[in-house]
Amino acid sequence: MKTIVICSGGLDSVSLAHKVAAEHELLGLLSFDYGQRHRKELDFAGACARRLGVPHQVIDIREIGRHLTGSALTDNVDVPDGHYAEETMKATVVPNRNAIMLAIAFGVAAARKAGAVATAVHGGDHFIYPDCRPGFIDAFQAMQSHALEGYADVTLYAPYVNVSKADIVADGAKHGTPFAETWSCYKGGERHCGRCGTCVERREAFHLAGVADPTEYDDPDFWVAATGAFAAEEVR
């Protein structure tokens, strides 16, 4: 299956790229510049493409992104610290981001005669992000099947949608993902901060997976207190 992977440069999407390269035919990586707080993650996506020997296309949707206001990822809003699933993490929602990116990716896939678009949404995202839930994935596939009917047959491949980030770490390790060459932190400093929701989730995932975490954090122990008393009910 010729597959285009949407790759942000983070742990999840880079692991997915390595998985697709091992199990399918990786046609290329697609990234989006939507005016996010930092572009550092896109450099890691580019490095992944070079490592896997495939093209990397960055699509500029900053003009769209500047209208999706109110998020800590795009506006001058403080990135909250703490567990990824806490109520405060809703400040990191960029409205309809995945739907917009996937619609573009499906158009690119149809034009390039690809059979699938792969996205790394996972179970840990369900609590906060509506466009990461299984219901959205199924509905988007149905919509695109109508949108491309008679022109192209493109599958939405989301192998992590019902698994945890720890499962992604385990799968990434299985496929030789160089985790040190991925970027998760929302703050975009010299090193991962260790305190924002995605850093806490990343550190916790390595711990739960029993895989050594090669990431350098400014605050490597904050995750223990942030996760110690928290349990989220998954939203489907």
PDB file of C-alpha atoms in Angstrom, residues 1-164:
ATOM      1  CA  MET A   1       0.000   0.000   0.000  1.00  0.00           C
ATOM      2  CA  LYS A   2       1.562   3.277  -1.137  1.00  0.00           C
ATOM      3  CA  THR A   3       1.209   5.528   1.886  1.00  0.00           C
ATOM      4  CA  ILE A   4       1.801   9.181   2.694  1.00  0.00           C
ATOM      5  CA  VAL A   5       2.466   9.826   6.387  1.00  0.00           C
ATOM      6  CA  ILE A   6       1.451  13.091   8.012  1.00  0.00           C
ATOM      7  CA  CYS A   7       4.550  13.788  10.090  1.00  0.00           C
ATOM      8  CA  SER A   8       4.943  16.581  12.629  1.00  0.00           C
ATOM      9  CA  GLY A   9       8.393  15.451  13.738  1.00  0.00           C
ATOM     10  CA  GLY A  10       7.046  14.214  17.070  1.00  0.00           C
ATOM     11  CA  LEU A  11       7.493  10.812  18.647  1.00  0.00           C
ATOM     12  CA  ASP A  12       4.149   9.465  17.422  1.00  0.00           C
ATOM     13  CA  SER A  13       4.355  10.453  13.776  1.00  0.00           C
ATOM     14  CA  VAL A  14       8.042   9.566  13.402  1.00  0.00           C
ATOM     15  CA  SER A  15       7.329   6.150  14.918  1.00  0.00           C
ATOM     16  CA  LEU A  16       4.470   5.793  12.442  1.00  0.00           C
ATOM     17  CA  ALA A  17       6.752   6.708   9.551  1.00  0.00           C
ATOM     18  CA  HIS A  18       9.172   3.963  10.562  1.00  0.00           C
ATOM     19  CA  LYS A  19       6.287   1.518  10.934  1.00  0.00           C
ATOM     20  CA  VAL A  20       4.942   2.312   7.466  1.00  0.00           C
ATOM     21  CA  ALA A  21       8.426   2.104   5.948  1.00  0.00           C
ATOM     22  CA  ALA A  22       8.795  -1.388   7.426  1.00  0.00           C
ATOM     23  CA  GLU A  23       5.324  -2.736   6.700  1.00  0.00           C
ATOM     24  CA  HIS A  24       4.062  -0.857   3.615  1.00  0.00           C
ATOM     25  CA  GLU A  25       5.449   1.355   0.848  1.00  0.00           C
ATOM     26  CA  LEU A  26       6.282   4.777   2.260  1.00  0.00           C
ATOM     27  CA  LEU A  27       5.700   7.295  -0.507  1.00  0.00           C
ATOM     28  CA  GLY A  28       6.693  10.380   1.462  1.00  0.00           C
ATOM     29  CA  LEU A  29       6.137  12.563   4.521  1.00  0.00           C
ATOM     30  CA  LEU A  30       3.757  15.503   4.614  1.00  0.00           C
ATOM     31  CA  SER A  31       4.089  18.266   7.209  1.00  0.00           C
ATOM     32  CA  PHE A  32       2.160  21.468   7.810  1.00  0.00           C
ATOM     33  CA  ASP A  33       3.310  24.923   8.823  1.00  0.00           C
ATOM     34  CA  TYR A  34       0.187  26.376  10.406  1.00  0.00           C
ATOM     35  CA  GLY A  35       1.932  29.138  12.327  1.00  0.00           C
ATOM     36  CA  GLN A  36       2.674  26.960  15.332  1.00  0.00           C
ATOM     37  CA  ARG A  37       4.620  28.406  18.253  1.00  0.00           C
ATOM     38  CA  HIS A  38       7.868  27.014  16.877  1.00  0.00           C
ATOM     39  CA  ARG A  39       8.967  25.310  13.652  1.00  0.00           C
ATOM     40  CA  LYS A  40      11.563  23.155  15.384  1.00  0.00           C
ATOM     41  CA  GLU A  41       9.428  20.032  15.041  1.00  0.00           C
ATOM     42  CA  LEU A  42       9.402  20.419  11.245  1.00  0.00           C
ATOM     43  CA  ASP A  43      13.192  20.049  11.182  1.00  0.00           C
ATOM     44  CA  PHE A  44      12.809  16.675  12.892  1.00  0.00           C
ATOM     45  CA  ALA A  45      10.230  15.635  10.295  1.00  0.00           C
ATOM     46  CA  GLY A  46      12.688  16.568   7.561  1.00  0.00           C
ATOM     47  CA  ALA A  47      15.420  14.551   9.253  1.00  0.00           C
ATOM     48  CA  CYS A  48      13.070  11.564   9.395  1.00  0.00           C
ATOM     49  CA  ALA A  49      12.373  11.808   5.663  1.00  0.00           C
ATOM     50  CA  ARG A  50      16.082  11.948   4.855  1.00  0.00           C
ATOM     51  CA  ARG A  51      16.754   8.982   7.120  1.00  0.00           C
ATOM     52  CA  LEU A  52      14.067   6.914   5.391  1.00  0.00           C
ATOM     53  CA  GLY A  53      15.035   8.123   1.923  1.00  0.00           C
ATOM     54  CA  VAL A  54      11.669   9.635   0.949  1.00  0.00           C
ATOM     55  CA  PRO A  55      10.496  13.115  -0.083  1.00  0.00           C
ATOM     56  CA  HIS A  56       9.354  15.575   2.575  1.00  0.00           C
ATOM     57  CA  GLN A  57       6.784  18.189   1.642  1.00  0.00           C
ATOM     58  CA  VAL A  58       5.924  21.067   3.982  1.00  0.00           C
ATOM     59  CA  ILE A  59       2.615  22.732   3.140  1.00  0.00           C
ATOM     60  CA  ASP A  60       2.251  26.330   4.255  1.00  0.00           C
ATOM     61  CA  ILE A  61      -1.193  26.949   5.757  1.00  0.00           C
ATOM     62  CA  ARG A  62      -0.170  29.846   7.981  1.00  0.00           C
ATOM     63  CA  GLU A  63      -2.839  32.065   6.442  1.00  0.00           C
ATOM     64  CA  ILE A  64      -5.427  29.547   7.636  1.00  0.00           C
ATOM     65  CA  GLY A  65      -3.705  29.009  10.981  1.00  0.00           C
ATOM     66  CA  ARG A  66      -3.721  32.684  11.906  1.00  0.00           C
ATOM     67  CA  HIS A  67      -7.518  32.574  11.923  1.00  0.00           C
ATOM     68  CA  LEU A  68      -7.651  29.569  14.269  1.00  0.00           C
ATOM     69  CA  THR A  69      -7.071  31.767  17.299  1.00  0.00           C
ATOM     70  CA  GLY A  70      -7.056  31.105  21.022  1.00  0.00           C
ATOM     71  CA  SER A  71      -4.621  28.195  21.217  1.00  0.00           C
ATOM     72  CA  ALA A  72      -1.394  28.103  23.206  1.00  0.00           C
ATOM     73  CA  LEU A  73       0.185  26.526  20.120  1.00  0.00           C
ATOM     74  CA  THR A  74      -0.520  29.491  17.851  1.00  0.00           C
ATOM     75  CA  ASP A  75      -1.178  32.570  20.002  1.00  0.00           C
ATOM     76  CA  ASN A  76       0.620  34.446  22.766  1.00  0.00           C
ATOM     77  CA  VAL A  77      -0.937  32.169  25.371  1.00  0.00           C
ATOM     78  CA  ASP A  78       1.126  30.412  28.028  1.00  0.00           C
ATOM     79  CA  VAL A  79       1.657  26.693  27.475  1.00  0.00           C
ATOM     80  CA  PRO A  80       0.237  24.983  30.587  1.00  0.00           C
ATOM     81  CA  ASP A  81       2.302  22.587  32.672  1.00  0.00           C
ATOM     82  CA  GLY A  82       0.953  19.337  34.036  1.00  0.00           C
ATOM     83  CA  HIS A  83      -0.608  16.076  32.944  1.00  0.00           C
ATOM     84  CA  TYR A  84      -1.599  15.926  29.279  1.00  0.00           C
ATOM     85  CA  ALA A  85      -5.225  15.095  30.049  1.00  0.00           C
ATOM     86  CA  GLU A  86      -5.894  17.856  32.582  1.00  0.00           C
ATOM     87  CA  GLU A  87      -8.596  20.410  31.797  1.00  0.00           C
ATOM     88  CA  THR A  88      -5.959  23.125  31.312  1.00  0.00           C
ATOM     89  CA  MET A  89      -4.531  21.244  28.318  1.00  0.00           C
ATOM     90  CA  LYS A  90      -7.581  22.274  26.296  1.00  0.00           C
ATOM     91  CA  ALA A  91      -5.653  25.521  25.821  1.00  0.00           C
ATOM     92  CA  THR A  92      -3.570  23.573  23.276  1.00  0.00           C
ATOM     93  CA  VAL A  93      -6.527  22.777  21.001  1.00  0.00           C
ATOM     94  CA  VAL A  94      -6.247  24.273  17.503  1.00  0.00           C
ATOM     95  CA  PRO A  95      -9.829  24.172  16.170  1.00  0.00           C
ATOM     96  CA  ASN A  96     -10.370  21.589  13.418  1.00  0.00           C
ATOM     97  CA  ARG A  97      -6.622  21.250  12.827  1.00  0.00           C
ATOM     98  CA  ASN A  98      -6.615  17.543  12.019  1.00  0.00           C
ATOM     99  CA  ALA A  99      -9.670  17.806   9.780  1.00  0.00           C
ATOM    100  CA  ILE A 100      -8.024  20.577   7.761  1.00  0.00           C
ATOM    101  CA  MET A 101      -4.699  18.781   7.450  1.00  0.00           C
ATOM    102  CA  LEU A 102      -6.279  15.462   6.566  1.00  0.00           C
ATOM    103  CA  ALA A 103      -8.462  17.018   3.869  1.00  0.00           C
ATOM    104  CA  ILE A 104      -5.362  18.502   2.243  1.00  0.00           C
ATOM    105  CA  ALA A 105      -3.429  15.254   2.668  1.00  0.00           C
ATOM    106  CA  PHE A 106      -6.192  13.251   0.972  1.00  0.00           C
ATOM    107  CA  GLY A 107      -6.093  15.635  -1.982  1.00  0.00           C
ATOM    108  CA  VAL A 108      -2.327  15.214  -2.225  1.00  0.00           C
ATOM    109  CA  ALA A 109      -2.672  11.424  -1.925  1.00  0.00           C
ATOM    110  CA  ALA A 110      -5.258  11.302  -4.700  1.00  0.00           C
ATOM    111  CA  ALA A 111      -3.069  13.436  -6.965  1.00  0.00           C
ATOM    112  CA  ARG A 112      -0.026  11.232  -6.280  1.00  0.00           C
ATOM    113  CA  LYS A 113      -1.954   7.959  -6.687  1.00  0.00           C
ATOM    114  CA  ALA A 114      -1.305   6.931  -3.104  1.00  0.00           C
ATOM    115  CA  GLY A 115      -3.501   4.291  -1.508  1.00  0.00           C
ATOM    116  CA  ALA A 116      -3.440   5.619   2.033  1.00  0.00           C
ATOM    117  CA  VAL A 117      -2.842   8.605   4.276  1.00  0.00           C
ATOM    118  CA  ALA A 118      -1.408   7.671   7.676  1.00  0.00           C
ATOM    119  CA  THR A 119      -1.977   9.698  10.828  1.00  0.00           C
ATOM    120  CA  ALA A 120      -0.562   9.055  14.296  1.00  0.00           C
ATOM    121  CA  VAL A 121      -3.549  10.056  16.430  1.00  0.00           C
ATOM    122  CA  HIS A 122      -3.724   7.815  19.491  1.00  0.00           C
ATOM    123  CA  GLY A 123      -5.859   6.866  22.461  1.00  0.00           C
ATOM    124  CA  GLY A 124      -4.196   9.339  24.803  1.00  0.00           C
ATOM    125  CA  ASP A 125      -5.476  12.198  22.630  1.00  0.00           C
ATOM    126  CA  HIS A 126      -9.151  11.289  23.019  1.00  0.00           C
ATOM    127  CA  PHE A 127      -9.652  13.160  26.293  1.00  0.00           C
ATOM    128  CA  ILE A 128      -8.754  16.554  24.826  1.00  0.00           C
ATOM    129  CA  TYR A 129      -8.938  16.470  21.041  1.00  0.00           C
ATOM    130  CA  PRO A 130     -12.253  15.581  19.333  1.00  0.00           C
ATOM    131  CA  ASP A 131     -10.555  15.161  15.946  1.00  0.00           C
ATOM    132  CA  CYS A 132      -8.358  12.372  17.297  1.00  0.00           C
ATOM    133  CA  ARG A 133     -11.178  10.047  18.349  1.00  0.00           C
ATOM    134  CA  PRO A 134     -12.240   6.857  16.540  1.00  0.00           C
ATOM    135  CA  GLY A 135     -15.620   8.373  15.682  1.00  0.00           C
ATOM    136  CA  PHE A 136     -13.913  11.219  13.841  1.00  0.00           C
ATOM    137  CA  ILE A 137     -11.569   8.853  11.994  1.00  0.00           C
ATOM    138  CA  ASP A 138     -14.484   6.716  10.797  1.00  0.00           C
ATOM    139  CA  ALA A 139     -16.569   9.729   9.800  1.00  0.00           C
ATOM    140  CA  PHE A 140     -13.684  11.358   7.954  1.00  0.00           C
ATOM    141  CA  GLN A 141     -13.069   8.176   5.969  1.00  0.00           C
ATOM    142  CA  ALA A 142     -16.734   8.033   5.004  1.00  0.00           C
ATOM    143  CA  MET A 143     -16.696  11.682   3.951  1.00  0.00           C
ATOM    144  CA  GLN A 144     -13.557  11.279   1.839  1.00  0.00           C
ATOM    145  CA  SER A 145     -14.912   8.148   0.188  1.00  0.00           C
ATOM    146  CA  HIS A 146     -17.769  10.321  -1.077  1.00  0.00           C
ATOM    147  CA  ALA A 147     -15.491  13.258  -1.907  1.00  0.00           C
ATOM    148  CA  LEU A 148     -13.201  11.126  -4.104  1.00  0.00           C
ATOM    149  CA  GLU A 149     -15.769   8.668  -5.408  1.00  0.00           C
ATOM    150  CA  GLY A 150     -14.950   7.648  -8.966  1.00  0.00           C
ATOM    151  CA  TYR A 151     -11.584   9.407  -8.865  1.00  0.00           C
ATOM    152  CA  ALA A 152      -9.448   7.821  -6.167  1.00  0.00           C
ATOM    153  CA  ASP A 153      -9.646   5.222  -3.420  1.00  0.00           C
ATOM    154  CA  VAL A 154      -7.647   6.479  -0.435  1.00  0.00           C
ATOM    155  CA  THR A 155      -7.699   4.825   2.998  1.00  0.00           C
ATOM    156  CA  LEU A 156      -7.186   6.666   6.270  1.00  0.00           C
ATOM    157  CA  TYR A 157      -4.626   4.550   8.119  1.00  0.00           C
ATOM    158  CA  ALA A 158      -4.651   5.261  11.865  1.00  0.00           C
ATOM    159  CA  PRO A 159      -3.078   2.224  13.538  1.00  0.00           C
ATOM    160  CA  TYR A 160      -2.600   3.949  16.901  1.00  0.00           C
ATOM    161  CA  VAL A 161      -6.101   5.390  17.311  1.00  0.00           C
ATOM    162  CA  ASN A 162      -7.075   2.877  20.015  1.00  0.00           C
ATOM    163  CA  VAL A 163      -3.720   2.424  21.740  1.00  0.00           C
ATOM    164  CA  SER A 164      -1.734   4.377  24.337  1.00  0.00           C
TER     165      SER A 164
END
